[in-house]
mmCIF file of C-alpha atoms in Angstrom:
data_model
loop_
_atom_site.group_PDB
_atom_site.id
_atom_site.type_symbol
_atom_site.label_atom_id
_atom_site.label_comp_id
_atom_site.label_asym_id
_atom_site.label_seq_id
_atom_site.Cartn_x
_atom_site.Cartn_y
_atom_site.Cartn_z
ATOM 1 C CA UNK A 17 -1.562 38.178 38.417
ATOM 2 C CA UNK A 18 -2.163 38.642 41.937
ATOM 3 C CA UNK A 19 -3.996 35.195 41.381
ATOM 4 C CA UNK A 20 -1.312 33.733 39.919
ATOM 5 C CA UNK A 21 1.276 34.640 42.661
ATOM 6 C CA UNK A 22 -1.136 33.249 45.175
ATOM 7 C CA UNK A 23 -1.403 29.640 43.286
ATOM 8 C CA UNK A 24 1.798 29.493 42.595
ATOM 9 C CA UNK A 25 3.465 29.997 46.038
ATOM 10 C CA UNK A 26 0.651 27.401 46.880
ATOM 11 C CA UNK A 27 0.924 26.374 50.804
ATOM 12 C CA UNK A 28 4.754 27.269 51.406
ATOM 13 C CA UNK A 29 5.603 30.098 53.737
ATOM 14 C CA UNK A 30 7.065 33.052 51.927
ATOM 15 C CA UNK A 31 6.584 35.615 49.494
ATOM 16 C CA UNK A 32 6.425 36.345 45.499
ATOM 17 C CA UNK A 33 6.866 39.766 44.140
ATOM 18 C CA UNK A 34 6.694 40.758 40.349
ATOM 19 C CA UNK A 35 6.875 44.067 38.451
ATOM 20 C CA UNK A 36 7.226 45.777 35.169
ATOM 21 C CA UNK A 37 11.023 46.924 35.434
ATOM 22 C CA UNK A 38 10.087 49.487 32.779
ATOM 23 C CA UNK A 39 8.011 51.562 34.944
ATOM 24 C CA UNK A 40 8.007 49.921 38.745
ATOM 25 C CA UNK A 41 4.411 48.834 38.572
ATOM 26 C CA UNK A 42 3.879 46.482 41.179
ATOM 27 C CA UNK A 43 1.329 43.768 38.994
ATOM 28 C CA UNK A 44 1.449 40.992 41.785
ATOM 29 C CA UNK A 45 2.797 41.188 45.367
ATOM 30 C CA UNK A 46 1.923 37.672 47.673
ATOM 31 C CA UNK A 47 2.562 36.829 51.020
ATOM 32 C CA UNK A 48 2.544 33.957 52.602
ATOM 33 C CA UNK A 49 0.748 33.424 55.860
ATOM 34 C CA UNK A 50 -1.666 35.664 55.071
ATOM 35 C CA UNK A 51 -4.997 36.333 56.983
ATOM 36 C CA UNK A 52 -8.606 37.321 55.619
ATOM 37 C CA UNK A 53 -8.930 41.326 56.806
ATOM 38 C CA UNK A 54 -13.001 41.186 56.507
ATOM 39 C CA UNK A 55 -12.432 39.292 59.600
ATOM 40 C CA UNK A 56 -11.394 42.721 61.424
ATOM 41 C CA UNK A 57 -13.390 45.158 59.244
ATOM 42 C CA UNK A 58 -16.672 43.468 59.790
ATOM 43 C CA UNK A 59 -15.984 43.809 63.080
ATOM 44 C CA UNK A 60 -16.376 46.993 65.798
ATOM 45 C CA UNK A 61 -14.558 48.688 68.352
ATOM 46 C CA UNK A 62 -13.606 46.238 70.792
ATOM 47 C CA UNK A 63 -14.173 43.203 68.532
ATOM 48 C CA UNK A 64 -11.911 44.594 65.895
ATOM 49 C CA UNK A 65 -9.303 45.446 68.501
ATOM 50 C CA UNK A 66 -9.121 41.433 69.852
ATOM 51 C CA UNK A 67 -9.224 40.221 66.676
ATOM 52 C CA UNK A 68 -6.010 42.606 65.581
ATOM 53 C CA UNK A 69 -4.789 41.602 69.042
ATOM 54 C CA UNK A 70 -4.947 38.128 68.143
ATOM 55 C CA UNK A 71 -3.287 38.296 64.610
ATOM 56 C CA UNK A 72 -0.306 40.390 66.030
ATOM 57 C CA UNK A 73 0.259 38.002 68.976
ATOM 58 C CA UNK A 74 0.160 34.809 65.950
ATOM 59 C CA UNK A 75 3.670 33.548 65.785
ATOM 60 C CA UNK A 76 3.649 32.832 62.394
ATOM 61 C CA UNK A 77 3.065 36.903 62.213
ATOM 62 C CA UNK A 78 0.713 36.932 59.420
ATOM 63 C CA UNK A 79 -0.147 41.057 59.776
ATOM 64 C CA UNK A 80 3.662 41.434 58.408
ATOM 65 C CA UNK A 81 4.096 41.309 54.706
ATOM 66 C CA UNK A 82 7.097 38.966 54.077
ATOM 67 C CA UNK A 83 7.265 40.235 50.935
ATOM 68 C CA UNK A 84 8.245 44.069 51.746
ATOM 69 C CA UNK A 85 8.283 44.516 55.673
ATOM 70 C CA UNK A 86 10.725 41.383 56.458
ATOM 71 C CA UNK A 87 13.902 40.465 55.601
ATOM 72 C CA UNK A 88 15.789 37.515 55.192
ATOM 73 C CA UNK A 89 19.473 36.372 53.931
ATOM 74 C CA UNK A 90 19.579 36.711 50.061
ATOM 75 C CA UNK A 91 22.187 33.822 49.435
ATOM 76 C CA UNK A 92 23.590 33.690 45.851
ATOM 77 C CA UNK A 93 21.018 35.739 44.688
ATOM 78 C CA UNK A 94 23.127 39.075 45.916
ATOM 79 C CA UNK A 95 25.831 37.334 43.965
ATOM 80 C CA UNK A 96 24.132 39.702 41.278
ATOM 81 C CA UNK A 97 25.179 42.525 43.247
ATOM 82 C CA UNK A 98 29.089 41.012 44.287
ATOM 83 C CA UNK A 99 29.376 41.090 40.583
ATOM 84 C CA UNK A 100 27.521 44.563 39.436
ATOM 85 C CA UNK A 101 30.376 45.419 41.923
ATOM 86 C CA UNK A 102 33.467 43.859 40.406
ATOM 87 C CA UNK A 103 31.975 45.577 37.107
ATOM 88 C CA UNK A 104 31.785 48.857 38.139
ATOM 89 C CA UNK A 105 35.233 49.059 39.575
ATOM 90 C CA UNK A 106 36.387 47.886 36.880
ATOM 91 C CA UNK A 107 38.137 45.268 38.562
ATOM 92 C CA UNK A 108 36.018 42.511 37.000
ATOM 93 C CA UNK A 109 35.271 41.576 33.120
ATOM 94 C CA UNK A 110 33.229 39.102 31.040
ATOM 95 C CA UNK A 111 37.204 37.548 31.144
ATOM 96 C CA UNK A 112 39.133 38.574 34.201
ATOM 97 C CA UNK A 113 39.661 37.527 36.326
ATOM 98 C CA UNK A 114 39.559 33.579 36.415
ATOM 99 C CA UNK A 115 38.888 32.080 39.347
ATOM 100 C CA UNK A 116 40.459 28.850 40.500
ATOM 101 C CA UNK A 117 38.523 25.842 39.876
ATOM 102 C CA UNK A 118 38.172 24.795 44.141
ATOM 103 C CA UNK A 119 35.931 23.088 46.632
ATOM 104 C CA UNK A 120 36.542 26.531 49.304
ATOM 105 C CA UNK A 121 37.666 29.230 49.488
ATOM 106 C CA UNK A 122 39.681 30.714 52.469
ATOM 107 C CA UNK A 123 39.380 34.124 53.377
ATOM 108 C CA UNK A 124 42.494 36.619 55.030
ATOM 109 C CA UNK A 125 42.541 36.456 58.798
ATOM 110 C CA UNK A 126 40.421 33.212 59.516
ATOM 111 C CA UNK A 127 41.067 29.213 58.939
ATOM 112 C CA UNK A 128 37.343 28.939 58.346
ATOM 113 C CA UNK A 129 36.832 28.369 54.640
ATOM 114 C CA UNK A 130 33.842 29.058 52.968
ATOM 115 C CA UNK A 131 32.786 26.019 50.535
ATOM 116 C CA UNK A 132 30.791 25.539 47.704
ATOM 117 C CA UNK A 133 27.490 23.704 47.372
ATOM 118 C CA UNK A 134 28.166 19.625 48.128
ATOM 119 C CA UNK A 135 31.712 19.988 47.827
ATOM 120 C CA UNK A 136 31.650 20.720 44.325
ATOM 121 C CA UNK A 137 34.708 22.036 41.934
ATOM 122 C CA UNK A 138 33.658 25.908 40.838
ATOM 123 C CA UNK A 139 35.834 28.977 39.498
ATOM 124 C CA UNK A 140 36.444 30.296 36.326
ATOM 125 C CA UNK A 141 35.035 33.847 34.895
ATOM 126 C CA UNK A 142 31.650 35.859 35.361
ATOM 127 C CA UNK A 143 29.128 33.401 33.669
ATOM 128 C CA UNK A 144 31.153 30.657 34.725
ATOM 129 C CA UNK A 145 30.482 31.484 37.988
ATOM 130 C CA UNK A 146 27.072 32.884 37.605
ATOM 131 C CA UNK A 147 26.163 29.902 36.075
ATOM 132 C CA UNK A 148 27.446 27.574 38.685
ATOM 133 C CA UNK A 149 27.031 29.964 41.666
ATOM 134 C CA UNK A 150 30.577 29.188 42.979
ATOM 135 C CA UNK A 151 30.734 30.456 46.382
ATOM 136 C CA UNK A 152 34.623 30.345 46.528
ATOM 137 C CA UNK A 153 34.877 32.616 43.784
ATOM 138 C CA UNK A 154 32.358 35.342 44.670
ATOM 139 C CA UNK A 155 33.869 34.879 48.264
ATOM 140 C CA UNK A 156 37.149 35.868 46.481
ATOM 141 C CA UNK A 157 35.779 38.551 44.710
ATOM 142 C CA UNK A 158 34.268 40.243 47.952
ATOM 143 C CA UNK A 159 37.448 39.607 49.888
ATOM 144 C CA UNK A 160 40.160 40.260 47.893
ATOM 145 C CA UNK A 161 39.477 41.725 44.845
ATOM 146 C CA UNK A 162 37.007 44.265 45.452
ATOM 147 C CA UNK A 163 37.288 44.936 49.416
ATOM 148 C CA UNK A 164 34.696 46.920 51.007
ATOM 149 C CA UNK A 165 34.328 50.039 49.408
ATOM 150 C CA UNK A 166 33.047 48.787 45.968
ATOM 151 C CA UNK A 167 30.582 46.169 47.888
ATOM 152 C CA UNK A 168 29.527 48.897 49.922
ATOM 153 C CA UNK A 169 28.885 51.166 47.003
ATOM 154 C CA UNK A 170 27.233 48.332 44.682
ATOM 155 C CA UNK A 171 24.566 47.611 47.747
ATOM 156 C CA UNK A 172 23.492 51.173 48.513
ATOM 157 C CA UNK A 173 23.049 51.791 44.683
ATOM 158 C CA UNK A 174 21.035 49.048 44.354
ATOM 159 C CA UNK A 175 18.738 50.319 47.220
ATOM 160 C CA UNK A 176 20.329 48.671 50.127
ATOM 161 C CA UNK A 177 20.301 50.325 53.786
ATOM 162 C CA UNK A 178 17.319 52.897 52.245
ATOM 163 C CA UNK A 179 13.983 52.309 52.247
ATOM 164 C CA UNK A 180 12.482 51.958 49.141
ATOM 165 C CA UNK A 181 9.768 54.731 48.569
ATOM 166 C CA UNK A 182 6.923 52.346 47.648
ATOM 167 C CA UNK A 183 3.221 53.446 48.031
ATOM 168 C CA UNK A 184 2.895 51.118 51.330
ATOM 169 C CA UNK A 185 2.749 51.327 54.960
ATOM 170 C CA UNK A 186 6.333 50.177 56.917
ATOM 171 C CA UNK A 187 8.440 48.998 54.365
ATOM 172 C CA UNK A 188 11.565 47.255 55.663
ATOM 173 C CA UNK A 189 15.070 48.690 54.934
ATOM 174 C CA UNK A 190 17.450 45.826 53.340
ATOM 175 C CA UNK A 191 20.484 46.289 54.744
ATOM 176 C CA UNK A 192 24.455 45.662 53.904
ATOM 177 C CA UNK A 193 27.126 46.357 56.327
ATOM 178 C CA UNK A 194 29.267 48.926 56.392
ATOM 179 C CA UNK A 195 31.993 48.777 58.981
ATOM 180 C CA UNK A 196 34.165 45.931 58.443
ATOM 181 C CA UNK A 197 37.133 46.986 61.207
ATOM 182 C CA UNK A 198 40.127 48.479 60.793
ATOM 183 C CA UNK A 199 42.882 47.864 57.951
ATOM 184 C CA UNK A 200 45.217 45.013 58.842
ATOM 185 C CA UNK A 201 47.232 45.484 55.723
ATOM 186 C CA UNK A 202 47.696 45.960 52.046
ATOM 187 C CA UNK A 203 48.854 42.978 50.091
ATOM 188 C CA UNK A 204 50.001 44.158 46.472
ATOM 189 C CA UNK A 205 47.954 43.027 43.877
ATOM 190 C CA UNK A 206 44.673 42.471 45.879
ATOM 191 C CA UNK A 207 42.102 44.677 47.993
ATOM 192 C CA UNK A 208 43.423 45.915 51.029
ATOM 193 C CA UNK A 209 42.830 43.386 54.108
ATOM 194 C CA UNK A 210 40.284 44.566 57.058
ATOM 195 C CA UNK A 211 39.653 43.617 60.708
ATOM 196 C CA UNK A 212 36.579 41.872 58.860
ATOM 197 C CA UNK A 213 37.026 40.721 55.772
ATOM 198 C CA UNK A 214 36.134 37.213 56.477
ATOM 199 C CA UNK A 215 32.636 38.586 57.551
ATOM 200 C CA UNK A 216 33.088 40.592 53.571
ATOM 201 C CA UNK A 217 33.968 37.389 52.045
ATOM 202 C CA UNK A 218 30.695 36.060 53.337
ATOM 203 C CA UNK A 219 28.479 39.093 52.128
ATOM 204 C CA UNK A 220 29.904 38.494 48.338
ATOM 205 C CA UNK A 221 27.696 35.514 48.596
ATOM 206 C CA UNK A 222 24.585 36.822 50.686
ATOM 207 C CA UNK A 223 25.343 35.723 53.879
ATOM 208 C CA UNK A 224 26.490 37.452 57.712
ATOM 209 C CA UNK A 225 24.736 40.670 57.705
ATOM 210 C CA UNK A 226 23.078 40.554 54.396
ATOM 211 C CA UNK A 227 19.232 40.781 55.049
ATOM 212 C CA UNK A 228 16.610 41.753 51.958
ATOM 213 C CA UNK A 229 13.220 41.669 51.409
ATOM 214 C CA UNK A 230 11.770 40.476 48.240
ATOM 215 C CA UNK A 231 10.692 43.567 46.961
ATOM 216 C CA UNK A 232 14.513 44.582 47.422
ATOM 217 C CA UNK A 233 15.485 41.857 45.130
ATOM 218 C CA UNK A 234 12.828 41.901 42.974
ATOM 219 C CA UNK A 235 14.430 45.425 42.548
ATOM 220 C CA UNK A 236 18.072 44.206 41.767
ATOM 221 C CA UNK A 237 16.675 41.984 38.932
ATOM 222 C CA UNK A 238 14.829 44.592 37.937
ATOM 223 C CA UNK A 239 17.982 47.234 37.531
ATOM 224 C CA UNK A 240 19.728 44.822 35.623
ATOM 225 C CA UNK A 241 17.222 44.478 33.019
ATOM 226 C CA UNK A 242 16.006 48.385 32.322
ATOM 227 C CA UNK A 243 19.812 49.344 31.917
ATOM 228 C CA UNK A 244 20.902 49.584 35.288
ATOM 229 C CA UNK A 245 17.774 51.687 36.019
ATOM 230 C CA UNK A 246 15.435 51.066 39.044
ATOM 231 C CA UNK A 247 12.179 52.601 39.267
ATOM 232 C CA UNK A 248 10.031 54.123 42.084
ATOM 233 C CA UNK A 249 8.479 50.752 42.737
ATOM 234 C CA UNK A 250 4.438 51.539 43.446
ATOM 235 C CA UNK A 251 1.147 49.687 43.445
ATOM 236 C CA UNK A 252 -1.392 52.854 42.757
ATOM 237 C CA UNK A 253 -1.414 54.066 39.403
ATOM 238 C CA UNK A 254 -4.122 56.775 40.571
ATOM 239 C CA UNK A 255 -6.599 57.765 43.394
ATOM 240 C CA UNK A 256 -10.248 59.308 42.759
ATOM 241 C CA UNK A 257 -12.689 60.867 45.079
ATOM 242 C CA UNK A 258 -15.928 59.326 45.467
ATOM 243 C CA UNK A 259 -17.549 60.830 42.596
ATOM 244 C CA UNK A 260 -14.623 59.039 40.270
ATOM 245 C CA UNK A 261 -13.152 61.951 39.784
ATOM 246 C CA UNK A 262 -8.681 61.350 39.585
ATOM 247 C CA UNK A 263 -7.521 63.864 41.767
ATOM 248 C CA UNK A 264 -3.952 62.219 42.449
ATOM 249 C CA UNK A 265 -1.710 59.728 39.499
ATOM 250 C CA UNK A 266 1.516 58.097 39.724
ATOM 251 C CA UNK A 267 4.173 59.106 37.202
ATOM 252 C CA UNK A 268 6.794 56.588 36.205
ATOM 253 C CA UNK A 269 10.144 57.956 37.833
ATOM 254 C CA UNK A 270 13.677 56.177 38.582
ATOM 255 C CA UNK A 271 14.784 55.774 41.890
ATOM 256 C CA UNK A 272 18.359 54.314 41.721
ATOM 257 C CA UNK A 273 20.737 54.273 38.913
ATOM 258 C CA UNK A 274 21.917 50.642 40.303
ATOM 259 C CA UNK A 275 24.697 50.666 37.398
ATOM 260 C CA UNK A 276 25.966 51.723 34.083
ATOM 261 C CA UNK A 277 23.770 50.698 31.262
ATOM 262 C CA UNK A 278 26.457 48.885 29.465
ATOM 263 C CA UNK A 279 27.682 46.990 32.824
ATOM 264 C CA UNK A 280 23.314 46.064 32.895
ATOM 265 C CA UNK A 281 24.056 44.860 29.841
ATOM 266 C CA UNK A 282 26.645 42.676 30.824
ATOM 267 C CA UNK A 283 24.972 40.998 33.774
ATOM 268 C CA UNK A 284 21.683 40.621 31.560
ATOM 269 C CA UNK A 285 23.496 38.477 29.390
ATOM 270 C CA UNK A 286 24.672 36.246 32.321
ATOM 271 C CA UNK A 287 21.736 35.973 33.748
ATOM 272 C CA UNK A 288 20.094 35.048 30.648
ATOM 273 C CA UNK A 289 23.233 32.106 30.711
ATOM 274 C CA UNK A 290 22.079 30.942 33.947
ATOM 275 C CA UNK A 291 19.215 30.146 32.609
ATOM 276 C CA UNK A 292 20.297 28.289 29.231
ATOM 277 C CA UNK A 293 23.613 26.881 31.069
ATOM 278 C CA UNK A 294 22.741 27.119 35.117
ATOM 279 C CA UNK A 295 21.365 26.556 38.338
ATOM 280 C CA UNK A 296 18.143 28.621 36.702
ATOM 281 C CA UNK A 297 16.847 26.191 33.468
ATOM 282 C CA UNK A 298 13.748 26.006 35.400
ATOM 283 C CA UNK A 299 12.814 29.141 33.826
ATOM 284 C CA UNK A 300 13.147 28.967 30.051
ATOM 285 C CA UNK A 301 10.572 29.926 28.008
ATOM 286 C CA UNK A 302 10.453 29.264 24.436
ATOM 287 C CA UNK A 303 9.773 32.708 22.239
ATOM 288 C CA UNK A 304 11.097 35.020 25.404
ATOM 289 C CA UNK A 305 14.672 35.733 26.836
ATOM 290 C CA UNK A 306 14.304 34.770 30.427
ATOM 291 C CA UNK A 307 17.523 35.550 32.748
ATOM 292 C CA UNK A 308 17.832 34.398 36.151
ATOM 293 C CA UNK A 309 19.864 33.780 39.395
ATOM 294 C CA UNK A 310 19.112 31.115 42.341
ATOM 295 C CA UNK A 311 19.886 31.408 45.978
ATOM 296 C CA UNK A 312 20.041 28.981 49.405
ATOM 297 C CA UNK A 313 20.282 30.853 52.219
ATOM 298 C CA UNK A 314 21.380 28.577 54.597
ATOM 299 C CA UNK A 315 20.321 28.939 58.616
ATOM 300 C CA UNK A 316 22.532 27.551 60.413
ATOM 301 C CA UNK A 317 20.454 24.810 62.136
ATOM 302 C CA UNK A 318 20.417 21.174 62.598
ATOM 303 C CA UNK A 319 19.510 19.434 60.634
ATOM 304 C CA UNK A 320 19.494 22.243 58.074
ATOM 305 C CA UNK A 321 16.936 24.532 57.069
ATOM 306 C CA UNK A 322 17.458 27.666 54.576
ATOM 307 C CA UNK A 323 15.576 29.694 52.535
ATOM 308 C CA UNK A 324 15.135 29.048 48.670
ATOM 309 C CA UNK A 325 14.767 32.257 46.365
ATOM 310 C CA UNK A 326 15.217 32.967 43.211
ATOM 311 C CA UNK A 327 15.113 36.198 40.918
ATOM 312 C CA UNK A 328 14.354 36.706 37.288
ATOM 313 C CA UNK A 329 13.388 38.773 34.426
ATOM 314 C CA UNK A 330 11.527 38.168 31.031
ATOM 315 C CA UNK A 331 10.518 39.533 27.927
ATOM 316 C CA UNK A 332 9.839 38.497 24.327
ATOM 317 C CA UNK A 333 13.011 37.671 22.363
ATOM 318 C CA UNK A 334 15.271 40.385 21.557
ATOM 319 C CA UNK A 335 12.785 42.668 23.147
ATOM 320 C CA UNK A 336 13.164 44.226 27.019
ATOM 321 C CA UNK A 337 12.133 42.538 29.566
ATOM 322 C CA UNK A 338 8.978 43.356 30.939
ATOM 323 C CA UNK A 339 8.477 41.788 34.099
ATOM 324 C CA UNK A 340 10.910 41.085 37.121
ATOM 325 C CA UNK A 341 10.054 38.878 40.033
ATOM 326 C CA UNK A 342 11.347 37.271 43.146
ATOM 327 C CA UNK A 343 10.204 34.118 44.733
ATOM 328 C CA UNK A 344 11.187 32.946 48.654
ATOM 329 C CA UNK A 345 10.437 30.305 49.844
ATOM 330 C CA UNK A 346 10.778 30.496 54.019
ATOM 331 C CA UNK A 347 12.102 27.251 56.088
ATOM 332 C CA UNK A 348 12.836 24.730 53.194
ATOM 333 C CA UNK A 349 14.323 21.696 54.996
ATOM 334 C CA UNK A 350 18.027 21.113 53.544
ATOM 335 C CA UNK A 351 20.379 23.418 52.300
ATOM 336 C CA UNK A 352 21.999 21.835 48.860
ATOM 337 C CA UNK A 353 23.388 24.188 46.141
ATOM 338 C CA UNK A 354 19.728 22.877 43.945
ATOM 339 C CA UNK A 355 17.594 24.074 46.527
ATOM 340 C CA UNK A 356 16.197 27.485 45.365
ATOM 341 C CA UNK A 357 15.806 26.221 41.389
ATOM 342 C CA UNK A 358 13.846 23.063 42.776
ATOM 343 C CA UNK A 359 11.911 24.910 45.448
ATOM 344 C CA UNK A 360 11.339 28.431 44.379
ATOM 345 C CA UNK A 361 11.937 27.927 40.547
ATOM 346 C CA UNK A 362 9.013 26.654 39.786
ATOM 347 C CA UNK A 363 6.975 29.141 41.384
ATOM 348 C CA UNK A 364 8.609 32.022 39.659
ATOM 349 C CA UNK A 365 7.936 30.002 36.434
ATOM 350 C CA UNK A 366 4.282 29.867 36.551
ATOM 351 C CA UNK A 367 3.969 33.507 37.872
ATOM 352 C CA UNK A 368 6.331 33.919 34.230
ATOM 353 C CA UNK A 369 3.968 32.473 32.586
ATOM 354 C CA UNK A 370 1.086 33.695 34.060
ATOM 355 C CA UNK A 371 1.985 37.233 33.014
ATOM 356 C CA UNK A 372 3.741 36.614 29.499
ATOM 357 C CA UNK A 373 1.299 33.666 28.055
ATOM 358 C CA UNK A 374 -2.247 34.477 29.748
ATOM 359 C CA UNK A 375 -4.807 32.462 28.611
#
């Protein structure tokens, strides 16, 4: 698998990570620049020190494992988490609310608006706007129907501003704000309004503060399909001393109850429609049910530049899923709402494949 990850993210700059959701197993973790480390073990003392010296002083930074030790914006793949939100307050159904069909959305307390992909139409209810990724509605959602405290709530369940105990040196914290100013006012009918809530309306779509590692998301696809469960994500399943004796194991145990196992549910079946009626057809699979959700996280530079992802989970039909993965894709020149299905869909596929058709 580790193989497989490698091919598949090919020459691009970024990172692939998969695991069983079931049990946190780590089966293929890639990242991209990477460097050879018999180049500093072969070496001694003062040779091994240069040659370390040279690596860390390598802009592209290859010593630094993009795929749990750096973080980047998530886009409209933490649109997974703006909605395991609006679940769990209970302020968002499979039916309510239904968001107006627009090109932008406006937030409270700004005349910025915040537009969807090419200046598309998009609104409507949760697959609806799973399946299309409408930034104005999530937007919405963030800003006026949830307000901070659920978003807040929703990101730290799912593992956000922790780090996540894996088995590895230095892994990075993702993080989601928490201080979004003080309250401005309280409009009847909608989340109370915040010094910041046009900075919230941006994090409903994974923008402004936002920052995750792959592992991190790999982890929020994850949750959604073992029930709302995420496990202790590790990569040792045992150690033995040198006469192969085990004298250390790693037991399966959960880390975050991300959300309810019926709200899981929920959000496994939309992701599942991104893929048969979204952004995500990349991914089918004939014989499995394969569920989904792309992201462009857009960089602000000119001309533009953002960062493709996507996140998934399979397993045989009408079975659980048994793998979850997360593709990046660093740098991607353009930033167009097809970006992370073209770029980092097909990557995601083959490491699919790779682990649920071998051979």
């Amino acid at each position: 698998m580790q193989r497989a990850a490698r091919d598949a993210l090919g020459g691009n700059n970024g990172s692939v990570v998969a695991l069983d959701p079931r049990t946190g197993d780590i089966i293929a973790m890639y990242s991209n620049p990477t460097y050879d480390p018999n180049v500093i073990s072969a070496n001694q003392g003062e040779e091994a020190v240069d040659v370390k010296t040279l690596l860390d002083a390598a802009p592209s930074k290859p010593l630094l494992s993009r795929a749990y030790q750096e973080r980047y914006f998530p886009g409209s793949t933490f649109k997974i988490v703006t909605a395991a939100a609006g679940l769990t307050s209970n302020k968002v159904t499979e039916t309510t609310p239904d968001y107006p069909v627009v090109q932008s959305y406006t937030p409270p307390l700004t005349t910025r608006p915040i537009k969807n992909f090419d200046g598309n139409l998009c609104g409507g209810t949760l697959f609806v706007i799973l399946q299309k990724s409408c930034n104005s509605s999530f937007a919405q959602m963030a800003a006026e129907t949830l307000g901070p405290d659920p978003m807040i709530a929703a990101a730290e369940a799912a593992g956000f501003n922790d780090a996540p105990p894996i088995d590895l040196t230095r892994p990075a914290t993702s993080v989601y704000p928490t201080n979004f100013g003080s309250l401005v006012s309280t409009p009847e009918g909608a989340a109370p309004v915040y010094e910041d809530t046009p900075a919230l309306a941006q994090t409903g779509i994974g923008q402004n503060d936002v920052a995750a590692t792959p592992l991190q998301m790999a982890l929020v696809a994850a949750g959604v399909a073992n029930k709302g469960r995420i496990m202790v994500p590790h990569v040792m399943s045992e150690i033995r001393a040198r006469d192969g004796a085990v004298v250390g194991s790693y037991a399966d145990s959960p880390w975050r109850d991300s959300m309810s196992p019926e709200n899981a549910e929920i959000l496994r079946r939309g992701m599942i429609s991104v893929v048969t009626d979204g952004t995500a057809s990349i991914l089918a699979l004939p014989g499995f049910d394969v569920g989904g959700k792309t992201g462009t996280a857009q960089l602000g530079l000119d001309p533009p530049q953002s960062h493709a992802w996507i996140i998934a989970f399979a397993g045989p039909t009408g079975q659980a899923p048994t793998i979850a993965v997360a593709v990046m894709v660093q740098g991607v020149d353009g930033a167009s709402g097809s970006t992370g299905g073209r770029v980092a869909g097909p990557i995601a596929k083959q490491v699919l494949e790779a682990a649920l058709m071998p051979g």
